[in-house]
PDB file of C-alpha atoms and ligand atoms in Angstrom:
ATOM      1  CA  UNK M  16     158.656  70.337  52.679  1.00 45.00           C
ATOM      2  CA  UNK M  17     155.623  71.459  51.136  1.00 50.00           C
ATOM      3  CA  UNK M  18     153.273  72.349  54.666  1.00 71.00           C
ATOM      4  CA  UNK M  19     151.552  75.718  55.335  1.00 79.00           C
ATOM      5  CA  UNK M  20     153.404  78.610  56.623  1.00 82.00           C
ATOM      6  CA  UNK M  21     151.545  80.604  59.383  1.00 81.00           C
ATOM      7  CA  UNK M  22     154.336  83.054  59.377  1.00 71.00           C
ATOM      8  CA  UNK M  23     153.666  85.732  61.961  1.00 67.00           C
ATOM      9  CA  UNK M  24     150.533  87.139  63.660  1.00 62.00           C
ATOM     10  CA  UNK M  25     150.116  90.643  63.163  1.00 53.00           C
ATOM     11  CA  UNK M  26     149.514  91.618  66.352  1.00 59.00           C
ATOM     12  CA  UNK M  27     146.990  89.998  69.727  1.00 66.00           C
ATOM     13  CA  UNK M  28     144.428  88.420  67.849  1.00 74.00           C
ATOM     14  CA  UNK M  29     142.074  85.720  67.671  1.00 89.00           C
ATOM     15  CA  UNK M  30     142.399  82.009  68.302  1.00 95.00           C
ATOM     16  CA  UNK M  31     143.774  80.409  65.210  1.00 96.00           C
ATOM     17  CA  UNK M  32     143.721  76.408  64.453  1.00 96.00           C
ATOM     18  CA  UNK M  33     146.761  75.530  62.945  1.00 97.00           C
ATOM     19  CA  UNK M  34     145.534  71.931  62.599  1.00 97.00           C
ATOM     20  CA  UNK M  35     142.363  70.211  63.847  1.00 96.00           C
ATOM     21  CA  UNK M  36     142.789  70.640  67.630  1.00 97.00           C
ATOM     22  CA  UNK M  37     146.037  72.631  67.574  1.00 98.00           C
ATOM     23  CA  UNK M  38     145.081  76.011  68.609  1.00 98.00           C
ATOM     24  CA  UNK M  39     147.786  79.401  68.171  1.00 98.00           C
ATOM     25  CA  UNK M  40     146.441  82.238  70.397  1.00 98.00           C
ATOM     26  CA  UNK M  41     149.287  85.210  69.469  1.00 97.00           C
ATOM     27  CA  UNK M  42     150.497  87.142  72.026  1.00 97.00           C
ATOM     28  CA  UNK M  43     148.071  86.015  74.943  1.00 97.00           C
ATOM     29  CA  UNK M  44     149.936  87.412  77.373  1.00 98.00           C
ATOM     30  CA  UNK M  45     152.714  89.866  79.096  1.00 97.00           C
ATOM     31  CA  UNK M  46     155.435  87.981  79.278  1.00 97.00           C
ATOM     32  CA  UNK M  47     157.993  90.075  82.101  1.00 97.00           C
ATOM     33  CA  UNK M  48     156.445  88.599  84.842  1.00 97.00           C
ATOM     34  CA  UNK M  49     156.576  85.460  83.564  1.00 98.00           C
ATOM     35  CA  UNK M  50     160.475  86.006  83.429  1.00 98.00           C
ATOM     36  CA  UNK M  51     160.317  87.145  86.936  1.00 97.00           C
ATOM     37  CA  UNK M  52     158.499  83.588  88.002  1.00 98.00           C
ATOM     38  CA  UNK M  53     160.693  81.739  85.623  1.00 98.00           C
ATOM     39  CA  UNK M  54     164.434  83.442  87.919  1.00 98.00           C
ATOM     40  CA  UNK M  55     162.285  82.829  91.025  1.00 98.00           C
ATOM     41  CA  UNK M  56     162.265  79.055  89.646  1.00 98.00           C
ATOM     42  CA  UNK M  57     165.705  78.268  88.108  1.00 98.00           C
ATOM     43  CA  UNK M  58     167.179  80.162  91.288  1.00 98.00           C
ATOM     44  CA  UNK M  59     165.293  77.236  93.680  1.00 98.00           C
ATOM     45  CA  UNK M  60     166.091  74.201  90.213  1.00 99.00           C
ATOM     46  CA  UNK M  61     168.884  75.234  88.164  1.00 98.00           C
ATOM     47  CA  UNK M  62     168.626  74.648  84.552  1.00 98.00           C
ATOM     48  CA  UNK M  63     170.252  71.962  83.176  1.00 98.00           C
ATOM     49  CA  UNK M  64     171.088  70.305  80.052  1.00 98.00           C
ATOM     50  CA  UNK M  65     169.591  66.471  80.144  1.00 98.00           C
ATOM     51  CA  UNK M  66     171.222  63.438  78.792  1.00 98.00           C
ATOM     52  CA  UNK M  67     169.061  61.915  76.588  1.00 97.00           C
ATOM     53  CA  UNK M  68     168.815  58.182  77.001  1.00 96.00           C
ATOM     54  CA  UNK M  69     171.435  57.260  73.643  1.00 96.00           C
ATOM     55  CA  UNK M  70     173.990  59.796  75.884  1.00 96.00           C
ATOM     56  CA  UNK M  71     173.863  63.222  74.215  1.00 97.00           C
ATOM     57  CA  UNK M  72     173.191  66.179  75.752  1.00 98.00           C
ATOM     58  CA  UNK M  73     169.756  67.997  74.818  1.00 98.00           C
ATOM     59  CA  UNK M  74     171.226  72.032  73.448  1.00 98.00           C
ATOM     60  CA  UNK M  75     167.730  72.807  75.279  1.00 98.00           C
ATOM     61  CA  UNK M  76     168.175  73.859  78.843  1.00 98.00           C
ATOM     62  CA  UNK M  77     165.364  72.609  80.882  1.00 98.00           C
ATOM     63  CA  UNK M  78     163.754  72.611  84.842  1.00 99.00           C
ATOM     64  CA  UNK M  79     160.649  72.534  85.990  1.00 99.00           C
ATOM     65  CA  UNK M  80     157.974  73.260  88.731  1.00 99.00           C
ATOM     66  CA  UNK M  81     154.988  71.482  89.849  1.00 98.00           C
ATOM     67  CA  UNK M  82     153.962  68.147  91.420  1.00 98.00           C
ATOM     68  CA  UNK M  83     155.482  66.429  88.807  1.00 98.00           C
ATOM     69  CA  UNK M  84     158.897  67.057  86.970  1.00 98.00           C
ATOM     70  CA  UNK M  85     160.051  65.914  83.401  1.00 98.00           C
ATOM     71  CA  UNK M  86     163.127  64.176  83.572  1.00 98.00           C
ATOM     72  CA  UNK M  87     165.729  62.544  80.950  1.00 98.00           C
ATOM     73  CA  UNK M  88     168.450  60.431  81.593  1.00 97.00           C
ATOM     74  CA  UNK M  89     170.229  57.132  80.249  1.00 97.00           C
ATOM     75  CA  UNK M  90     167.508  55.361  82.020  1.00 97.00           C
ATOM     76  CA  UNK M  91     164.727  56.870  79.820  1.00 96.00           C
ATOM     77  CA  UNK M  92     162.605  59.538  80.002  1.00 96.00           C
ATOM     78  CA  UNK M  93     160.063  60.450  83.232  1.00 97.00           C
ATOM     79  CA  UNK M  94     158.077  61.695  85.524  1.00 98.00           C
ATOM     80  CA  UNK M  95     160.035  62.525  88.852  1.00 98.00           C
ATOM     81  CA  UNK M  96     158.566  64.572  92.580  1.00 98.00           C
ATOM     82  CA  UNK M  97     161.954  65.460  93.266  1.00 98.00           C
ATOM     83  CA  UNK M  98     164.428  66.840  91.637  1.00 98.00           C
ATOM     84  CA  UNK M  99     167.599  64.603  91.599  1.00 98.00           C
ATOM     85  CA  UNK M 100     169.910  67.693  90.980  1.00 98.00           C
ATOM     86  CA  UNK M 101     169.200  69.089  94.227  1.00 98.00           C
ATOM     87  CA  UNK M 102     167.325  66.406  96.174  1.00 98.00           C
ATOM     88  CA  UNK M 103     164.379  68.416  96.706  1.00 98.00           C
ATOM     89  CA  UNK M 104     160.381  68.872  95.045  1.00 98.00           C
ATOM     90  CA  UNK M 105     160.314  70.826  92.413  1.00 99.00           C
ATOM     91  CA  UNK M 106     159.236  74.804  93.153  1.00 98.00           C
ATOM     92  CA  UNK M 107     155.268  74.868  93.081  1.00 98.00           C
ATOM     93  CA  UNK M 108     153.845  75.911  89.876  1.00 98.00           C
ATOM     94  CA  UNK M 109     152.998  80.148  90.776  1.00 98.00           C
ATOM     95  CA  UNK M 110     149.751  81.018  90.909  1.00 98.00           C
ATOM     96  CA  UNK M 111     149.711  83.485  87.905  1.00 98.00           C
ATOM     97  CA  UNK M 112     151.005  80.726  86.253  1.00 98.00           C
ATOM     98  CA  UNK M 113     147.941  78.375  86.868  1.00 98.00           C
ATOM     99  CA  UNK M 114     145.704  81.272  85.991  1.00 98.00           C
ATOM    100  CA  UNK M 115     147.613  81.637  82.720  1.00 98.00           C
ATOM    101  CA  UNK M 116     147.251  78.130  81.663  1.00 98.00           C
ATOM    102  CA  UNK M 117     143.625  77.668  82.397  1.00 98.00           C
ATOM    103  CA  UNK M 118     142.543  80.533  80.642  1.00 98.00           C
ATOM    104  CA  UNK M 119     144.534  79.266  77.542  1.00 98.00           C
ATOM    105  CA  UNK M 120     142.861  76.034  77.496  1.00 98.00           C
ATOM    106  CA  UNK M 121     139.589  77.147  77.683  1.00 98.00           C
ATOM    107  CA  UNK M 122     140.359  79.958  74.999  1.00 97.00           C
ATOM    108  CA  UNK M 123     141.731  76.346  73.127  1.00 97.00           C
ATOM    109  CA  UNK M 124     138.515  74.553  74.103  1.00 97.00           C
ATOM    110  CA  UNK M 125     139.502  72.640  77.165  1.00 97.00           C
ATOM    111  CA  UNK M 126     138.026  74.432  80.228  1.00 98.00           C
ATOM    112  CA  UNK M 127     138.573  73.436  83.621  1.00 98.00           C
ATOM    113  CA  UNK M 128     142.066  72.610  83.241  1.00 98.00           C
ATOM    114  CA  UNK M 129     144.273  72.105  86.111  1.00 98.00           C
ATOM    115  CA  UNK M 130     147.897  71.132  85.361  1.00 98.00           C
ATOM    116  CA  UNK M 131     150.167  69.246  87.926  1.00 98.00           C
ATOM    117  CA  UNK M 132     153.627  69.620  85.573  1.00 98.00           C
ATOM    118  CA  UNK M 133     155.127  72.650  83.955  1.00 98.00           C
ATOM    119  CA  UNK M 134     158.311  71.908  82.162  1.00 98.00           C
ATOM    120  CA  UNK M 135     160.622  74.876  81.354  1.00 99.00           C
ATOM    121  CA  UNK M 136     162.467  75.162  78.393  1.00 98.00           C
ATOM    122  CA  UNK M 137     165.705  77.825  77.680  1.00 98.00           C
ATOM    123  CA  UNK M 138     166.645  77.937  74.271  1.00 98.00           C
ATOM    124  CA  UNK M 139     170.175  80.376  73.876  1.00 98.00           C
ATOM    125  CA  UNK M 140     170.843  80.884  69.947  1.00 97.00           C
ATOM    126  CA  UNK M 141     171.514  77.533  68.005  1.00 98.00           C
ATOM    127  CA  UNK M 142     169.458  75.141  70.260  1.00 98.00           C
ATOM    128  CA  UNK M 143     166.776  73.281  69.036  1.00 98.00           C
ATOM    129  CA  UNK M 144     163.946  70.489  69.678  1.00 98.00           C
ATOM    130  CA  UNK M 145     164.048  67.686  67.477  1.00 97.00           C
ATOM    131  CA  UNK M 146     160.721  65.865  66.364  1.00 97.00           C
ATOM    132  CA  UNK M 147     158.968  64.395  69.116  1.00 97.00           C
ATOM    133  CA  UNK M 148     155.419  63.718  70.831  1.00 96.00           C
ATOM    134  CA  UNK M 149     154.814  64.278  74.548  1.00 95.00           C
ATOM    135  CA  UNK M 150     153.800  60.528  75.516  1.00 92.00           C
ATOM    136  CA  UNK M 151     154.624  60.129  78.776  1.00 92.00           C
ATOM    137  CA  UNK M 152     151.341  61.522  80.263  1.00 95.00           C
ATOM    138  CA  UNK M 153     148.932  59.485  81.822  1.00 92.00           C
ATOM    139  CA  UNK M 154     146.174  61.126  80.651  1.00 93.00           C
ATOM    140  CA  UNK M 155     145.743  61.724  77.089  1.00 94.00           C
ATOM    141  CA  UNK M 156     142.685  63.524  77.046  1.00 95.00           C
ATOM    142  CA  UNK M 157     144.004  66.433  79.113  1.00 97.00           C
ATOM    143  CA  UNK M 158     145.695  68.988  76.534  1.00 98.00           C
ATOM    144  CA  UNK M 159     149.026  70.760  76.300  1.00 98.00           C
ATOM    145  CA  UNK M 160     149.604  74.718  77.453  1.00 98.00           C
ATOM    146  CA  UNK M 161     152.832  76.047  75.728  1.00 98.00           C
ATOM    147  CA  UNK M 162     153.987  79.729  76.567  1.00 98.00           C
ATOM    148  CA  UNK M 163     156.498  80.766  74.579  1.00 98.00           C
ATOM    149  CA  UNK M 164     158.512  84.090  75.874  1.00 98.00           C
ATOM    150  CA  UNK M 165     161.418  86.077  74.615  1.00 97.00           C
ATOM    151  CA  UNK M 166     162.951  85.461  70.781  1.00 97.00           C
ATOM    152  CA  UNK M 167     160.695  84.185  68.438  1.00 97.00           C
ATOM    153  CA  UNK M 168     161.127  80.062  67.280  1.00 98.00           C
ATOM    154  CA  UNK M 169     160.004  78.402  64.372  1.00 98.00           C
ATOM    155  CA  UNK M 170     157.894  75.365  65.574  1.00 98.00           C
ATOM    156  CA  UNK M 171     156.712  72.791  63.502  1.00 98.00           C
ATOM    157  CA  UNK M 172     153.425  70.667  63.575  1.00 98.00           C
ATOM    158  CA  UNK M 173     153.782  67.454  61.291  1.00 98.00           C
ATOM    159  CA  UNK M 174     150.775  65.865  63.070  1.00 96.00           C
ATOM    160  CA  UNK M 175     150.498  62.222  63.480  1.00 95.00           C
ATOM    161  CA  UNK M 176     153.462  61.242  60.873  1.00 96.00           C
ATOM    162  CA  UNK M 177     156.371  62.813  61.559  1.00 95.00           C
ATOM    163  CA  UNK M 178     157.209  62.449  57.849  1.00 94.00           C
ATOM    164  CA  UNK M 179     154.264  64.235  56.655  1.00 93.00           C
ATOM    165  CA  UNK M 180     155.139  67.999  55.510  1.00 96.00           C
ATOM    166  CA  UNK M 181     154.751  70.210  58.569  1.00 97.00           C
ATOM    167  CA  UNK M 182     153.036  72.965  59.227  1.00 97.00           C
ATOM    168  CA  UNK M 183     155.033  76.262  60.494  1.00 98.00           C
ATOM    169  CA  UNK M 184     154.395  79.147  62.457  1.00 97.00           C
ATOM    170  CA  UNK M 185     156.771  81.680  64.320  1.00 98.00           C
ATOM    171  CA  UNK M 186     155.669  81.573  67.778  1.00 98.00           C
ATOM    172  CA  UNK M 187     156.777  84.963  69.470  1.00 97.00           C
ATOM    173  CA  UNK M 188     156.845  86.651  72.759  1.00 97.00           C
ATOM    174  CA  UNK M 189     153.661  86.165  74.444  1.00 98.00           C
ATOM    175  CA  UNK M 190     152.256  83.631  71.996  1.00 98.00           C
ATOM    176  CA  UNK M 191     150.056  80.345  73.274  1.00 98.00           C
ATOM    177  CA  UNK M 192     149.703  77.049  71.678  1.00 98.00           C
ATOM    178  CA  UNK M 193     147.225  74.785  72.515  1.00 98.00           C
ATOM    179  CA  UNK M 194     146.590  71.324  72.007  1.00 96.00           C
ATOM    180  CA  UNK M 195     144.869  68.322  72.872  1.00 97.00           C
ATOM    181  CA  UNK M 196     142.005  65.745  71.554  1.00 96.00           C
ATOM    182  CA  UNK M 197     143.145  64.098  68.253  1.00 96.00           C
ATOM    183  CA  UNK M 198     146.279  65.983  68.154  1.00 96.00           C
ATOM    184  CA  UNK M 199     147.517  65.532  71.795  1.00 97.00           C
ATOM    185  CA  UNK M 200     150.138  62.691  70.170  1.00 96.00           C
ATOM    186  CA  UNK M 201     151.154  64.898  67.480  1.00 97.00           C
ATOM    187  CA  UNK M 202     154.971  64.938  66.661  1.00 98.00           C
ATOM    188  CA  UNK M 203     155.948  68.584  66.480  1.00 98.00           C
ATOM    189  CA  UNK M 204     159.650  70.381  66.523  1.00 98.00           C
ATOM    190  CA  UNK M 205     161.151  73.802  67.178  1.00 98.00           C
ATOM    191  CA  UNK M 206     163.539  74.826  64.907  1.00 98.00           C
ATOM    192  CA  UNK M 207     167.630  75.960  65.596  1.00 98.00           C
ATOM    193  CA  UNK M 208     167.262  79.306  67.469  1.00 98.00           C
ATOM    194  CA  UNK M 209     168.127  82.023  65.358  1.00 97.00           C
ATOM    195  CA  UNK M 210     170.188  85.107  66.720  1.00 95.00           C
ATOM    196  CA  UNK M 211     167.930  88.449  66.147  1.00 89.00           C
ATOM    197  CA  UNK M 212     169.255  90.493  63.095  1.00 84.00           C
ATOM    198  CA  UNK M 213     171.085  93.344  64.311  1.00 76.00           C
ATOM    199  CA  UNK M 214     171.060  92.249  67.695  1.00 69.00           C
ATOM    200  CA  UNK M 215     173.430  94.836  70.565  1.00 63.00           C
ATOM    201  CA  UNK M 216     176.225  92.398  71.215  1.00 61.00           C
ATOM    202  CA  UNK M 217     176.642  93.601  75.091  1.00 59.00           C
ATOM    203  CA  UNK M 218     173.111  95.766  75.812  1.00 54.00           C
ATOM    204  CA  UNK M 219     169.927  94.462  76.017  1.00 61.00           C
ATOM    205  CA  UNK M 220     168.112  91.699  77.011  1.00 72.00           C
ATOM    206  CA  UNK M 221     170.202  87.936  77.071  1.00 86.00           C
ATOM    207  CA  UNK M 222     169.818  87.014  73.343  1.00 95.00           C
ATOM    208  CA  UNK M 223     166.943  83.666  74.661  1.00 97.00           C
ATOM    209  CA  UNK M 224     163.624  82.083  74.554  1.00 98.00           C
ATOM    210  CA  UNK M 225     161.866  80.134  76.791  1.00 98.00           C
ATOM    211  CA  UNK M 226     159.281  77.922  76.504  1.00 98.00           C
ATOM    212  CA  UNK M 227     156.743  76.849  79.137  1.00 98.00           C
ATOM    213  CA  UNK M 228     154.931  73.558  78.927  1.00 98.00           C
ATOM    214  CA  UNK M 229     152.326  72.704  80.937  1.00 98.00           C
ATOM    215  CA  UNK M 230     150.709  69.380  81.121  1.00 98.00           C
ATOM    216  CA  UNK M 231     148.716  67.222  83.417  1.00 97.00           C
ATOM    217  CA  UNK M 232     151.265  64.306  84.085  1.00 97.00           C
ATOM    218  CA  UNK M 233     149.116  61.654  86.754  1.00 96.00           C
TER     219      UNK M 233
HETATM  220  C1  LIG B 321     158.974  74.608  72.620  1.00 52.04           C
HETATM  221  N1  LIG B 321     157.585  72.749  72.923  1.00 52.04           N
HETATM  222  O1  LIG B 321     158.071  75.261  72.110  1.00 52.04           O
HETATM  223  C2  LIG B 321     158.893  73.119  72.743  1.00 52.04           C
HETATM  224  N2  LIG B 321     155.436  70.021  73.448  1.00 52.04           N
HETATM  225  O2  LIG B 321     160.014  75.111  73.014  1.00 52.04           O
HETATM  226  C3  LIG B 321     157.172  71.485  72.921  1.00 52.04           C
HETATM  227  O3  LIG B 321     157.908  70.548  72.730  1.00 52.04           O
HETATM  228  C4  LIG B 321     155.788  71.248  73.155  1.00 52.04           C
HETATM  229  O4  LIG B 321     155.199  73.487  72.712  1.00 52.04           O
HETATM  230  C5  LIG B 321     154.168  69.727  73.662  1.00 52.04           C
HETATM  231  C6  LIG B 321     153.199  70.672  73.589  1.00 52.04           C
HETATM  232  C7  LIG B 321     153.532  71.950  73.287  1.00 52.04           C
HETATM  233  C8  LIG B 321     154.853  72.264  73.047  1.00 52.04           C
HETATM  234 FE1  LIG B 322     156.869  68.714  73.007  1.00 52.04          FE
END
């Protein structure tokens, strides 16, 4: 465990490359109306907690809006229109939303991007991502938009091995990652959620991040 630590930005900045094609853009954007988009959603697709296909439970919440959902069960993992919770398509990916990503991936170097998928992710304290790659895209060549909002996560880039030393940055409210080209395969992780030092046991904001991942799935 010997890879780079970006640690955190110090405040909106530039565009930084984390690895070739991996691009961190801290604190891109306001994040409370993307909380207010993200109820609207879960109140239409409830989170839930997905079995993975070997019959655990992911601690991640997820749900999704779009054209296209990601979905995890014993069968696999996949692309589904409808949600099989409730029977119904997913809510449409908002507007501001759309807006949001493009902008991203042309401040990442992939303009014109038009996502049909946006997975949501709800971390409470103590969940985590293990190492993975998103794979189940048809399209390689179209990047990844990730919106992170609320308590800041530790993600990790290990790149094309996932046993190479990775590279770490605390991604906080408001921050953008970017990625796509060589790195679109890359495996990458988020680290156990950590509950914020000193953090009002019964005030305050639910103790959470979420994540929002948009991709272009067909
Ligand atoms: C997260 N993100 O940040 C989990 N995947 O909560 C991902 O797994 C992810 O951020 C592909 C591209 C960007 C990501
Ligand atoms: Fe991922």
């Amino acid at each position: 465990m010997s890879g780079f630590d970006f640690g955190v930005a110090a405040g909106p900045g530039s565009p930084r490359e984390i690895a070739p094609q991996v691009t961190w853009l801290p604190h891109f954007v306001a994040t409370a109306p993307l909380r207010d988009a993200i109820d609207r959603i879960a109140a239409a697709a409830p989170f839930r907690h997905l079995v993975v296909p070997r019959g655990g439970r992911m601690s991640v919440a997820m749900t999704n809006c779009g054209t296209w959902g990601w979905h995890s069960d014993r069968r696999g993992y996949r692309y589904v229109d409808v949600d099989p919770e409730t029977g119904r398509p997913w809510p449409a990916i908002p507007p501001a939303f759309l807006d949001l990503a493009a902008r991203a991936a042309a401040a990442g170097g992939f303009p014109g991007y038009v996502p049909d998928a946006c997975l949501v992710n709800r971390y409470a304290i103590g969940a985590q991502m293990g190492a993975h790659r998103d794979y189940d895209e048809l399209d390689m060549s179209q990047p990844i938009v990730s919106v992170s909002i609320g308590l800041p996560a530790t993600f990790l880039w290990y790149g094309a091995r996932r046993t190479d030393p990775p590279v770490s940055v605390l991604l906080e409210d408001g921050d953008v990652l970017v990625w796509g080209g060589s790195a679109r395969a890359g495996y990458h992780a988020v680290r156990k959620l950590k509950a914020p030092r000193g953090m009002a046991p019964v005030t305050g904001d639910a103790p959470l991040r979420y994540n929002l991942t948009f991709r272009r799935a067909r």
